[in-house]
Amino acid sequence: MTARAFLKTDRFDLCRPAPGDLDGLVRLLEGEDMTRFLGPSRADAISQYERLTRNAGSWALYGYGSFYVRRRGESEIIANCGVFHSWRGFGKGMDDVPEAGWIVRRDCWGQGVAGEVMRAVLSWFDETHGRQRIVCMIEQGNTASERVAAALGFVRYDSHAPEEDQAAVLDLYERVPG
């Protein structure tokens, strides 16, 4: 059974989180390189349950969040993309703000999934919530995500140096009204 799409693009159904999505989220992150740029996130049920409930909470409290992306008419989650409400806890303009993010399954890399989906998401967000500042953070070296961010109008404004349990520097981006 396929989930009901909240938004659609030419190729994809974008669905809000549902209780039955946990296994699909775990499968999304399985495989080589899938968590390389995702900090402490892992392809296990506990980590992805936390992601699922955080996302559902963003929808419940703020009226926006990440979408689970499926090919039109199919049930398997191939990406997690959207704008969710975030509080990163290190300041630098990353607390209590809408944050964009995209995770695309390895076998779908290079097919334009993130760009197509995020253009639709940002258009919906602007129409529904008004055009406002949206942030995103990208681990240095993730050139594919840097290209997606630039194409979506995000501009780097700062970076965040590693903390004790984090090995990589994060570049901070924003898309401002204008």
JSON list of N, CA and C in Angstrom, two decimals, residues 105-177:
[
{"chain": "A", "resi": 105, "resn": "ARG", "atom": "N", "xyz": [18.57, 8.21, -0.99]},
{"chain": "A", "resi": 105, "resn": "ARG", "atom": "CA", "xyz": [19.11, 6.86, -0.99]},
{"chain": "A", "resi": 105, "resn": "ARG", "atom": "C", "xyz": [20.22, 6.72, -2.03]},
{"chain": "A", "resi": 106, "resn": "ARG", "atom": "N", "xyz": [21.24, 5.97, -1.70]},
{"chain": "A", "resi": 106, "resn": "ARG", "atom": "CA", "xyz": [22.45, 5.84, -2.51]},
{"chain": "A", "resi": 106, "resn": "ARG", "atom": "C", "xyz": [22.17, 5.51, -3.98]},
{"chain": "A", "resi": 107, "resn": "ASP", "atom": "N", "xyz": [21.28, 4.59, -4.25]},
{"chain": "A", "resi": 107, "resn": "ASP", "atom": "CA", "xyz": [21.04, 4.20, -5.64]},
{"chain": "A", "resi": 107, "resn": "ASP", "atom": "C", "xyz": [20.26, 5.26, -6.43]},
{"chain": "A", "resi": 108, "resn": "CYS", "atom": "N", "xyz": [19.88, 6.35, -5.77]},
{"chain": "A", "resi": 108, "resn": "CYS", "atom": "CA", "xyz": [19.17, 7.45, -6.44]},
{"chain": "A", "resi": 108, "resn": "CYS", "atom": "C", "xyz": [20.04, 8.70, -6.56]},
{"chain": "A", "resi": 109, "resn": "TRP", "atom": "N", "xyz": [21.28, 8.63, -6.10]},
{"chain": "A", "resi": 109, "resn": "TRP", "atom": "CA", "xyz": [22.18, 9.79, -6.22]},
{"chain": "A", "resi": 109, "resn": "TRP", "atom": "C", "xyz": [22.38, 10.12, -7.69]},
{"chain": "A", "resi": 110, "resn": "GLY", "atom": "N", "xyz": [22.53, 11.41, -7.97]},
{"chain": "A", "resi": 110, "resn": "GLY", "atom": "CA", "xyz": [22.82, 11.86, -9.32]},
{"chain": "A", "resi": 110, "resn": "GLY", "atom": "C", "xyz": [21.62, 11.89, -10.25]},
{"chain": "A", "resi": 111, "resn": "GLN", "atom": "N", "xyz": [20.43, 11.69, -9.72]},
{"chain": "A", "resi": 111, "resn": "GLN", "atom": "CA", "xyz": [19.21, 11.67, -10.54]},
{"chain": "A", "resi": 111, "resn": "GLN", "atom": "C", "xyz": [18.35, 12.92, -10.35]},
{"chain": "A", "resi": 112, "resn": "GLY", "atom": "N", "xyz": [18.86, 13.91, -9.61]},
{"chain": "A", "resi": 112, "resn": "GLY", "atom": "CA", "xyz": [18.11, 15.15, -9.43]},
{"chain": "A", "resi": 112, "resn": "GLY", "atom": "C", "xyz": [16.98, 15.08, -8.42]},
{"chain": "A", "resi": 113, "resn": "VAL", "atom": "N", "xyz": [16.98, 14.05, -7.58]},
{"chain": "A", "resi": 113, "resn": "VAL", "atom": "CA", "xyz": [15.89, 13.88, -6.61]},
{"chain": "A", "resi": 113, "resn": "VAL", "atom": "C", "xyz": [15.83, 15.05, -5.64]},
{"chain": "A", "resi": 114, "resn": "ALA", "atom": "N", "xyz": [16.94, 15.37, -4.97]},
{"chain": "A", "resi": 114, "resn": "ALA", "atom": "CA", "xyz": [16.93, 16.43, -3.96]},
{"chain": "A", "resi": 114, "resn": "ALA", "atom": "C", "xyz": [16.51, 17.77, -4.56]},
{"chain": "A", "resi": 115, "resn": "GLY", "atom": "N", "xyz": [17.06, 18.12, -5.71]},
{"chain": "A", "resi": 115, "resn": "GLY", "atom": "CA", "xyz": [16.72, 19.40, -6.32]},
{"chain": "A", "resi": 115, "resn": "GLY", "atom": "C", "xyz": [15.25, 19.49, -6.69]},
{"chain": "A", "resi": 116, "resn": "GLU", "atom": "N", "xyz": [14.72, 18.47, -7.34]},
{"chain": "A", "resi": 116, "resn": "GLU", "atom": "CA", "xyz": [13.31, 18.47, -7.76]},
{"chain": "A", "resi": 116, "resn": "GLU", "atom": "C", "xyz": [12.38, 18.55, -6.55]},
{"chain": "A", "resi": 117, "resn": "VAL", "atom": "N", "xyz": [12.66, 17.72, -5.55]},
{"chain": "A", "resi": 117, "resn": "VAL", "atom": "CA", "xyz": [11.80, 17.69, -4.37]},
{"chain": "A", "resi": 117, "resn": "VAL", "atom": "C", "xyz": [11.90, 18.99, -3.58]},
{"chain": "A", "resi": 118, "resn": "MET", "atom": "N", "xyz": [13.12, 19.47, -3.36]},
{"chain": "A", "resi": 118, "resn": "MET", "atom": "CA", "xyz": [13.28, 20.67, -2.53]},
{"chain": "A", "resi": 118, "resn": "MET", "atom": "C", "xyz": [12.73, 21.91, -3.22]},
{"chain": "A", "resi": 119, "resn": "ARG", "atom": "N", "xyz": [12.77, 22.00, -4.53]},
{"chain": "A", "resi": 119, "resn": "ARG", "atom": "CA", "xyz": [12.12, 23.14, -5.21]},
{"chain": "A", "resi": 119, "resn": "ARG", "atom": "C", "xyz": [10.62, 23.14, -4.91]},
{"chain": "A", "resi": 120, "resn": "ALA", "atom": "N", "xyz": [10.00, 21.98, -4.96]},
{"chain": "A", "resi": 120, "resn": "ALA", "atom": "CA", "xyz": [8.57, 21.88, -4.66]},
{"chain": "A", "resi": 120, "resn": "ALA", "atom": "C", "xyz": [8.30, 22.20, -3.19]},
{"chain": "A", "resi": 121, "resn": "VAL", "atom": "N", "xyz": [9.14, 21.68, -2.30]},
{"chain": "A", "resi": 121, "resn": "VAL", "atom": "CA", "xyz": [8.96, 21.92, -0.87]},
{"chain": "A", "resi": 121, "resn": "VAL", "atom": "C", "xyz": [9.11, 23.40, -0.54]},
{"chain": "A", "resi": 122, "resn": "LEU", "atom": "N", "xyz": [10.16, 24.03, -1.06]},
{"chain": "A", "resi": 122, "resn": "LEU", "atom": "CA", "xyz": [10.38, 25.46, -0.76]},
{"chain": "A", "resi": 122, "resn": "LEU", "atom": "C", "xyz": [9.26, 26.32, -1.33]},
{"chain": "A", "resi": 123, "resn": "SER", "atom": "N", "xyz": [8.76, 25.99, -2.49]},
{"chain": "A", "resi": 123, "resn": "SER", "atom": "CA", "xyz": [7.63, 26.72, -3.07]},
{"chain": "A", "resi": 123, "resn": "SER", "atom": "C", "xyz": [6.40, 26.59, -2.16]},
{"chain": "A", "resi": 124, "resn": "TRP", "atom": "N", "xyz": [6.11, 25.36, -1.73]},
{"chain": "A", "resi": 124, "resn": "TRP", "atom": "CA", "xyz": [4.98, 25.13, -0.82]},
{"chain": "A", "resi": 124, "resn": "TRP", "atom": "C", "xyz": [5.20, 25.87, 0.49]},
{"chain": "A", "resi": 125, "resn": "PHE", "atom": "N", "xyz": [6.41, 25.80, 1.05]},
{"chain": "A", "resi": 125, "resn": "PHE", "atom": "CA", "xyz": [6.69, 26.46, 2.32]},
{"chain": "A", "resi": 125, "resn": "PHE", "atom": "C", "xyz": [6.47, 27.96, 2.20]},
{"chain": "A", "resi": 126, "resn": "ASP", "atom": "N", "xyz": [7.01, 28.57, 1.15]},
{"chain": "A", "resi": 126, "resn": "ASP", "atom": "CA", "xyz": [6.86, 30.02, 0.95]},
{"chain": "A", "resi": 126, "resn": "ASP", "atom": "C", "xyz": [5.38, 30.41, 0.83]},
{"chain": "A", "resi": 127, "resn": "GLU", "atom": "N", "xyz": [4.61, 29.63, 0.09]},
{"chain": "A", "resi": 127, "resn": "GLU", "atom": "CA", "xyz": [3.19, 29.93, -0.09]},
{"chain": "A", "resi": 127, "resn": "GLU", "atom": "C", "xyz": [2.41, 29.75, 1.20]},
{"chain": "A", "resi": 128, "resn": "THR", "atom": "N", "xyz": [2.76, 28.75, 1.98]},
{"chain": "A", "resi": 128, "resn": "THR", "atom": "CA", "xyz": [2.01, 28.40, 3.18]},
{"chain": "A", "resi": 128, "resn": "THR", "atom": "C", "xyz": [2.44, 29.20, 4.41]},
{"chain": "A", "resi": 129, "resn": "HIS", "atom": "N", "xyz": [3.73, 29.42, 4.57]},
{"chain": "A", "resi": 129, "resn": "HIS", "atom": "CA", "xyz": [4.26, 30.03, 5.79]},
{"chain": "A", "resi": 129, "resn": "HIS", "atom": "C", "xyz": [4.89, 31.40, 5.54]},
{"chain": "A", "resi": 130, "resn": "GLY", "atom": "N", "xyz": [4.86, 31.87, 4.32]},
{"chain": "A", "resi": 130, "resn": "GLY", "atom": "CA", "xyz": [5.49, 33.15, 3.98]},
{"chain": "A", "resi": 130, "resn": "GLY", "atom": "C", "xyz": [6.98, 32.96, 3.78]},
{"chain": "A", "resi": 131, "resn": "ARG", "atom": "N", "xyz": [7.52, 33.73, 2.86]},
{"chain": "A", "resi": 131, "resn": "ARG", "atom": "CA", "xyz": [8.96, 33.62, 2.59]},
{"chain": "A", "resi": 131, "resn": "ARG", "atom": "C", "xyz": [9.71, 34.17, 3.79]},
{"chain": "A", "resi": 132, "resn": "GLN", "atom": "N", "xyz": [10.58, 33.37, 4.34]},
{"chain": "A", "resi": 132, "resn": "GLN", "atom": "CA", "xyz": [11.35, 33.73, 5.53]},
{"chain": "A", "resi": 132, "resn": "GLN", "atom": "C", "xyz": [12.72, 33.06, 5.47]},
{"chain": "A", "resi": 133, "resn": "ARG", "atom": "N", "xyz": [13.56, 33.44, 6.39]},
{"chain": "A", "resi": 133, "resn": "ARG", "atom": "CA", "xyz": [14.90, 32.85, 6.45]},
{"chain": "A", "resi": 133, "resn": "ARG", "atom": "C", "xyz": [14.78, 31.36, 6.75]},
{"chain": "A", "resi": 134, "resn": "ILE", "atom": "N", "xyz": [15.49, 30.56, 5.96]},
{"chain": "A", "resi": 134, "resn": "ILE", "atom": "CA", "xyz": [15.61, 29.12, 6.17]},
{"chain": "A", "resi": 134, "resn": "ILE", "atom": "C", "xyz": [17.09, 28.80, 6.15]},
{"chain": "A", "resi": 135, "resn": "VAL", "atom": "N", "xyz": [17.53, 27.97, 7.07]},
{"chain": "A", "resi": 135, "resn": "VAL", "atom": "CA", "xyz": [18.94, 27.60, 7.16]},
{"chain": "A", "resi": 135, "resn": "VAL", "atom": "C", "xyz": [19.13, 26.15, 6.72]},
{"chain": "A", "resi": 136, "resn": "CYS", "atom": "N", "xyz": [20.37, 25.80, 6.47]},
{"chain": "A", "resi": 136, "resn": "CYS", "atom": "CA", "xyz": [20.75, 24.39, 6.33]},
{"chain": "A", "resi": 136, "resn": "CYS", "atom": "C", "xyz": [22.22, 24.28, 6.71]},
{"chain": "A", "resi": 137, "resn": "MET", "atom": "N", "xyz": [22.64, 23.09, 7.07]},
{"chain": "A", "resi": 137, "resn": "MET", "atom": "CA", "xyz": [24.05, 22.87, 7.39]},
{"chain": "A", "resi": 137, "resn": "MET", "atom": "C", "xyz": [24.53, 21.68, 6.59]},
{"chain": "A", "resi": 138, "resn": "ILE", "atom": "N", "xyz": [25.76, 21.82, 6.10]},
{"chain": "A", "resi": 138, "resn": "ILE", "atom": "CA", "xyz": [26.34, 20.79, 5.24]},
{"chain": "A", "resi": 138, "resn": "ILE", "atom": "C", "xyz": [27.77, 20.53, 5.70]},
{"chain": "A", "resi": 139, "resn": "GLU", "atom": "N", "xyz": [28.07, 19.27, 5.92]},
{"chain": "A", "resi": 139, "resn": "GLU", "atom": "CA", "xyz": [29.42, 18.90, 6.32]},
{"chain": "A", "resi": 139, "resn": "GLU", "atom": "C", "xyz": [30.39, 19.22, 5.18]},
{"chain": "A", "resi": 140, "resn": "GLN", "atom": "N", "xyz": [31.52, 19.85, 5.54]},
{"chain": "A", "resi": 140, "resn": "GLN", "atom": "CA", "xyz": [32.51, 20.16, 4.51]},
{"chain": "A", "resi": 140, "resn": "GLN", "atom": "C", "xyz": [32.91, 18.89, 3.79]},
{"chain": "A", "resi": 141, "resn": "GLY", "atom": "N", "xyz": [33.01, 19.00, 2.47]},
{"chain": "A", "resi": 141, "resn": "GLY", "atom": "CA", "xyz": [33.35, 17.85, 1.65]},
{"chain": "A", "resi": 141, "resn": "GLY", "atom": "C", "xyz": [32.15, 17.22, 0.97]},
{"chain": "A", "resi": 142, "resn": "ASN", "atom": "N", "xyz": [30.95, 17.58, 1.38]},
{"chain": "A", "resi": 142, "resn": "ASN", "atom": "CA", "xyz": [29.75, 17.04, 0.76]},
{"chain": "A", "resi": 142, "resn": "ASN", "atom": "C", "xyz": [29.38, 17.94, -0.43]},
{"chain": "A", "resi": 143, "resn": "THR", "atom": "N", "xyz": [30.15, 17.82, -1.49]},
{"chain": "A", "resi": 143, "resn": "THR", "atom": "CA", "xyz": [30.01, 18.72, -2.64]},
{"chain": "A", "resi": 143, "resn": "THR", "atom": "C", "xyz": [28.67, 18.58, -3.34]},
{"chain": "A", "resi": 144, "resn": "ALA", "atom": "N", "xyz": [28.09, 17.39, -3.34]},
{"chain": "A", "resi": 144, "resn": "ALA", "atom": "CA", "xyz": [26.78, 17.23, -3.98]},
{"chain": "A", "resi": 144, "resn": "ALA", "atom": "C", "xyz": [25.73, 18.07, -3.26]},
{"chain": "A", "resi": 145, "resn": "SER", "atom": "N", "xyz": [25.73, 18.04, -1.93]},
{"chain": "A", "resi": 145, "resn": "SER", "atom": "CA", "xyz": [24.77, 18.86, -1.18]},
{"chain": "A", "resi": 145, "resn": "SER", "atom": "C", "xyz": [25.07, 20.34, -1.30]},
{"chain": "A", "resi": 146, "resn": "GLU", "atom": "N", "xyz": [26.34, 20.69, -1.39]},
{"chain": "A", "resi": 146, "resn": "GLU", "atom": "CA", "xyz": [26.70, 22.11, -1.59]},
{"chain": "A", "resi": 146, "resn": "GLU", "atom": "C", "xyz": [26.11, 22.61, -2.91]},
{"chain": "A", "resi": 147, "resn": "ARG", "atom": "N", "xyz": [26.17, 21.79, -3.95]},
{"chain": "A", "resi": 147, "resn": "ARG", "atom": "CA", "xyz": [25.60, 22.18, -5.26]},
{"chain": "A", "resi": 147, "resn": "ARG", "atom": "C", "xyz": [24.08, 22.32, -5.18]},
{"chain": "A", "resi": 148, "resn": "VAL", "atom": "N", "xyz": [23.43, 21.39, -4.50]},
{"chain": "A", "resi": 148, "resn": "VAL", "atom": "CA", "xyz": [21.98, 21.48, -4.34]},
{"chain": "A", "resi": 148, "resn": "VAL", "atom": "C", "xyz": [21.61, 22.75, -3.60]},
{"chain": "A", "resi": 149, "resn": "ALA", "atom": "N", "xyz": [22.32, 23.03, -2.50]},
{"chain": "A", "resi": 149, "resn": "ALA", "atom": "CA", "xyz": [22.03, 24.24, -1.71]},
{"chain": "A", "resi": 149, "resn": "ALA", "atom": "C", "xyz": [22.17, 25.49, -2.56]},
{"chain": "A", "resi": 150, "resn": "ALA", "atom": "N", "xyz": [23.24, 25.59, -3.32]},
{"chain": "A", "resi": 150, "resn": "ALA", "atom": "CA", "xyz": [23.46, 26.77, -4.17]},
{"chain": "A", "resi": 150, "resn": "ALA", "atom": "C", "xyz": [22.34, 26.90, -5.20]},
{"chain": "A", "resi": 151, "resn": "ALA", "atom": "N", "xyz": [21.94, 25.80, -5.81]},
{"chain": "A", "resi": 151, "resn": "ALA", "atom": "CA", "xyz": [20.88, 25.84, -6.82]},
{"chain": "A", "resi": 151, "resn": "ALA", "atom": "C", "xyz": [19.54, 26.27, -6.21]},
{"chain": "A", "resi": 152, "resn": "LEU", "atom": "N", "xyz": [19.36, 26.02, -4.92]},
{"chain": "A", "resi": 152, "resn": "LEU", "atom": "CA", "xyz": [18.11, 26.39, -4.24]},
{"chain": "A", "resi": 152, "resn": "LEU", "atom": "C", "xyz": [18.16, 27.80, -3.66]},
{"chain": "A", "resi": 153, "resn": "GLY", "atom": "N", "xyz": [19.29, 28.48, -3.83]},
{"chain": "A", "resi": 153, "resn": "GLY", "atom": "CA", "xyz": [19.40, 29.86, -3.35]},
{"chain": "A", "resi": 153, "resn": "GLY", "atom": "C", "xyz": [20.00, 30.01, -1.96]},
{"chain": "A", "resi": 154, "resn": "PHE", "atom": "N", "xyz": [20.59, 28.95, -1.41]},
{"chain": "A", "resi": 154, "resn": "PHE", "atom": "CA", "xyz": [21.24, 29.05, -0.11]},
{"chain": "A", "resi": 154, "resn": "PHE", "atom": "C", "xyz": [22.66, 29.58, -0.29]},
{"chain": "A", "resi": 155, "resn": "VAL", "atom": "N", "xyz": [23.08, 30.43, 0.65]},
{"chain": "A", "resi": 155, "resn": "VAL", "atom": "CA", "xyz": [24.40, 31.04, 0.61]},
{"chain": "A", "resi": 155, "resn": "VAL", "atom": "C", "xyz": [25.10, 30.75, 1.94]},
{"chain": "A", "resi": 156, "resn": "ARG", "atom": "N", "xyz": [26.35, 30.35, 1.88]},
{"chain": "A", "resi": 156, "resn": "ARG", "atom": "CA", "xyz": [27.13, 30.07, 3.09]},
{"chain": "A", "resi": 156, "resn": "ARG", "atom": "C", "xyz": [27.33, 31.36, 3.87]},
{"chain": "A", "resi": 157, "resn": "TYR", "atom": "N", "xyz": [27.09, 31.32, 5.19]},
{"chain": "A", "resi": 157, "resn": "TYR", "atom": "CA", "xyz": [27.28, 32.51, 6.02]},
{"chain": "A", "resi": 157, "resn": "TYR", "atom": "C", "xyz": [28.21, 32.28, 7.21]},
{"chain": "A", "resi": 158, "resn": "ASP", "atom": "N", "xyz": [28.52, 31.03, 7.54]},
{"chain": "A", "resi": 158, "resn": "ASP", "atom": "CA", "xyz": [29.38, 30.76, 8.69]},
{"chain": "A", "resi": 158, "resn": "ASP", "atom": "C", "xyz": [29.76, 29.29, 8.67]},
{"chain": "A", "resi": 159, "resn": "SER", "atom": "N", "xyz": [30.54, 28.88, 9.65]},
{"chain": "A", "resi": 159, "resn": "SER", "atom": "CA", "xyz": [30.83, 27.46, 9.83]},
{"chain": "A", "resi": 159, "resn": "SER", "atom": "C", "xyz": [30.81, 27.16, 11.32]},
{"chain": "A", "resi": 160, "resn": "HIS", "atom": "N", "xyz": [30.72, 25.89, 11.62]},
{"chain": "A", "resi": 160, "resn": "HIS", "atom": "CA", "xyz": [30.70, 25.43, 13.01]},
{"chain": "A", "resi": 160, "resn": "HIS", "atom": "C", "xyz": [31.80, 24.40, 13.18]},
{"chain": "A", "resi": 161, "resn": "ALA", "atom": "N", "xyz": [32.77, 24.71, 14.05]},
{"chain": "A", "resi": 161, "resn": "ALA", "atom": "CA", "xyz": [33.91, 23.82, 14.27]},
{"chain": "A", "resi": 161, "resn": "ALA", "atom": "C", "xyz": [33.49, 22.58, 15.04]},
{"chain": "A", "resi": 162, "resn": "PRO", "atom": "N", "xyz": [34.25, 21.52, 14.88]},
{"chain": "A", "resi": 162, "resn": "PRO", "atom": "CA", "xyz": [33.92, 20.26, 15.55]},
{"chain": "A", "resi": 162, "resn": "PRO", "atom": "C", "xyz": [33.83, 20.40, 17.07]},
{"chain": "A", "resi": 163, "resn": "GLU", "atom": "N", "xyz": [32.90, 19.62, 17.61]},
{"chain": "A", "resi": 163, "resn": "GLU", "atom": "CA", "xyz": [32.81, 19.47, 19.06]},
{"chain": "A", "resi": 163, "resn": "GLU", "atom": "C", "xyz": [33.47, 18.15, 19.41]},
{"chain": "A", "resi": 164, "resn": "GLU", "atom": "N", "xyz": [33.49, 17.81, 20.67]},
{"chain": "A", "resi": 164, "resn": "GLU", "atom": "CA", "xyz": [34.19, 16.59, 21.09]},
{"chain": "A", "resi": 164, "resn": "GLU", "atom": "C", "xyz": [33.74, 15.34, 20.35]},
{"chain": "A", "resi": 165, "resn": "ASP", "atom": "N", "xyz": [32.43, 15.17, 20.16]},
{"chain": "A", "resi": 165, "resn": "ASP", "atom": "CA", "xyz": [31.92, 13.95, 19.54]},
{"chain": "A", "resi": 165, "resn": "ASP", "atom": "C", "xyz": [31.65, 14.10, 18.05]},
{"chain": "A", "resi": 166, "resn": "GLN", "atom": "N", "xyz": [32.12, 15.19, 17.47]},
{"chain": "A", "resi": 166, "resn": "GLN", "atom": "CA", "xyz": [31.87, 15.47, 16.05]},
{"chain": "A", "resi": 166, "resn": "GLN", "atom": "C", "xyz": [33.19, 15.74, 15.37]},
{"chain": "A", "resi": 167, "resn": "ALA", "atom": "N", "xyz": [33.49, 14.98, 14.33]},
{"chain": "A", "resi": 167, "resn": "ALA", "atom": "CA", "xyz": [34.80, 15.09, 13.70]},
{"chain": "A", "resi": 167, "resn": "ALA", "atom": "C", "xyz": [34.86, 16.10, 12.56]},
{"chain": "A", "resi": 168, "resn": "ALA", "atom": "N", "xyz": [33.72, 16.51, 12.02]},
{"chain": "A", "resi": 168, "resn": "ALA", "atom": "CA", "xyz": [33.74, 17.32, 10.80]},
{"chain": "A", "resi": 168, "resn": "ALA", "atom": "C", "xyz": [33.26, 18.74, 11.04]},
{"chain": "A", "resi": 169, "resn": "VAL", "atom": "N", "xyz": [33.77, 19.64, 10.22]},
{"chain": "A", "resi": 169, "resn": "VAL", "atom": "CA", "xyz": [33.32, 21.03, 10.23]},
{"chain": "A", "resi": 169, "resn": "VAL", "atom": "C", "xyz": [32.04, 21.13, 9.41]},
{"chain": "A", "resi": 170, "resn": "LEU", "atom": "N", "xyz": [31.07, 21.87, 9.94]},
{"chain": "A", "resi": 170, "resn": "LEU", "atom": "CA", "xyz": [29.81, 22.09, 9.25]},
{"chain": "A", "resi": 170, "resn": "LEU", "atom": "C", "xyz": [29.79, 23.49, 8.67]},
{"chain": "A", "resi": 171, "resn": "ASP", "atom": "N", "xyz": [29.46, 23.61, 7.40]},
{"chain": "A", "resi": 171, "resn": "ASP", "atom": "CA", "xyz": [29.23, 24.92, 6.80]},
{"chain": "A", "resi": 171, "resn": "ASP", "atom": "C", "xyz": [27.76, 25.25, 6.97]},
{"chain": "A", "resi": 172, "resn": "LEU", "atom": "N", "xyz": [27.48, 26.49, 7.37]},
{"chain": "A", "resi": 172, "resn": "LEU", "atom": "CA", "xyz": [26.12, 26.94, 7.64]},
{"chain": "A", "resi": 172, "resn": "LEU", "atom": "C", "xyz": [25.65, 27.82, 6.49]},
{"chain": "A", "resi": 173, "resn": "TYR", "atom": "N", "xyz": [24.47, 27.54, 6.00]},
{"chain": "A", "resi": 173, "resn": "TYR", "atom": "CA", "xyz": [23.90, 28.24, 4.85]},
{"chain": "A", "resi": 173, "resn": "TYR", "atom": "C", "xyz": [22.56, 28.84, 5.23]},
{"chain": "A", "resi": 174, "resn": "GLU", "atom": "N", "xyz": [22.16, 29.87, 4.48]},
{"chain": "A", "resi": 174, "resn": "GLU", "atom": "CA", "xyz": [20.84, 30.45, 4.68]},
{"chain": "A", "resi": 174, "resn": "GLU", "atom": "C", "xyz": [20.26, 30.87, 3.34]},
{"chain": "A", "resi": 175, "resn": "ARG", "atom": "N", "xyz": [18.94, 30.85, 3.29]},
{"chain": "A", "resi": 175, "resn": "ARG", "atom": "CA", "xyz": [18.18, 31.40, 2.17]},
{"chain": "A", "resi": 175, "resn": "ARG", "atom": "C", "xyz": [17.31, 32.47, 2.79]},
{"chain": "A", "resi": 176, "resn": "VAL", "atom": "N", "xyz": [17.56, 33.71, 2.43]},
{"chain": "A", "resi": 176, "resn": "VAL", "atom": "CA", "xyz": [16.86, 34.83, 3.06]},
{"chain": "A", "resi": 176, "resn": "VAL", "atom": "C", "xyz": [15.82, 35.41, 2.11]},
{"chain": "A", "resi": 177, "resn": "PRO", "atom": "N", "xyz": [14.77, 36.01, 2.68]},
{"chain": "A", "resi": 177, "resn": "PRO", "atom": "CA", "xyz": [13.75, 36.64, 1.83]},
{"chain": "A", "resi": 177, "resn": "PRO", "atom": "C", "xyz": [14.38, 37.73, 0.97]}
]
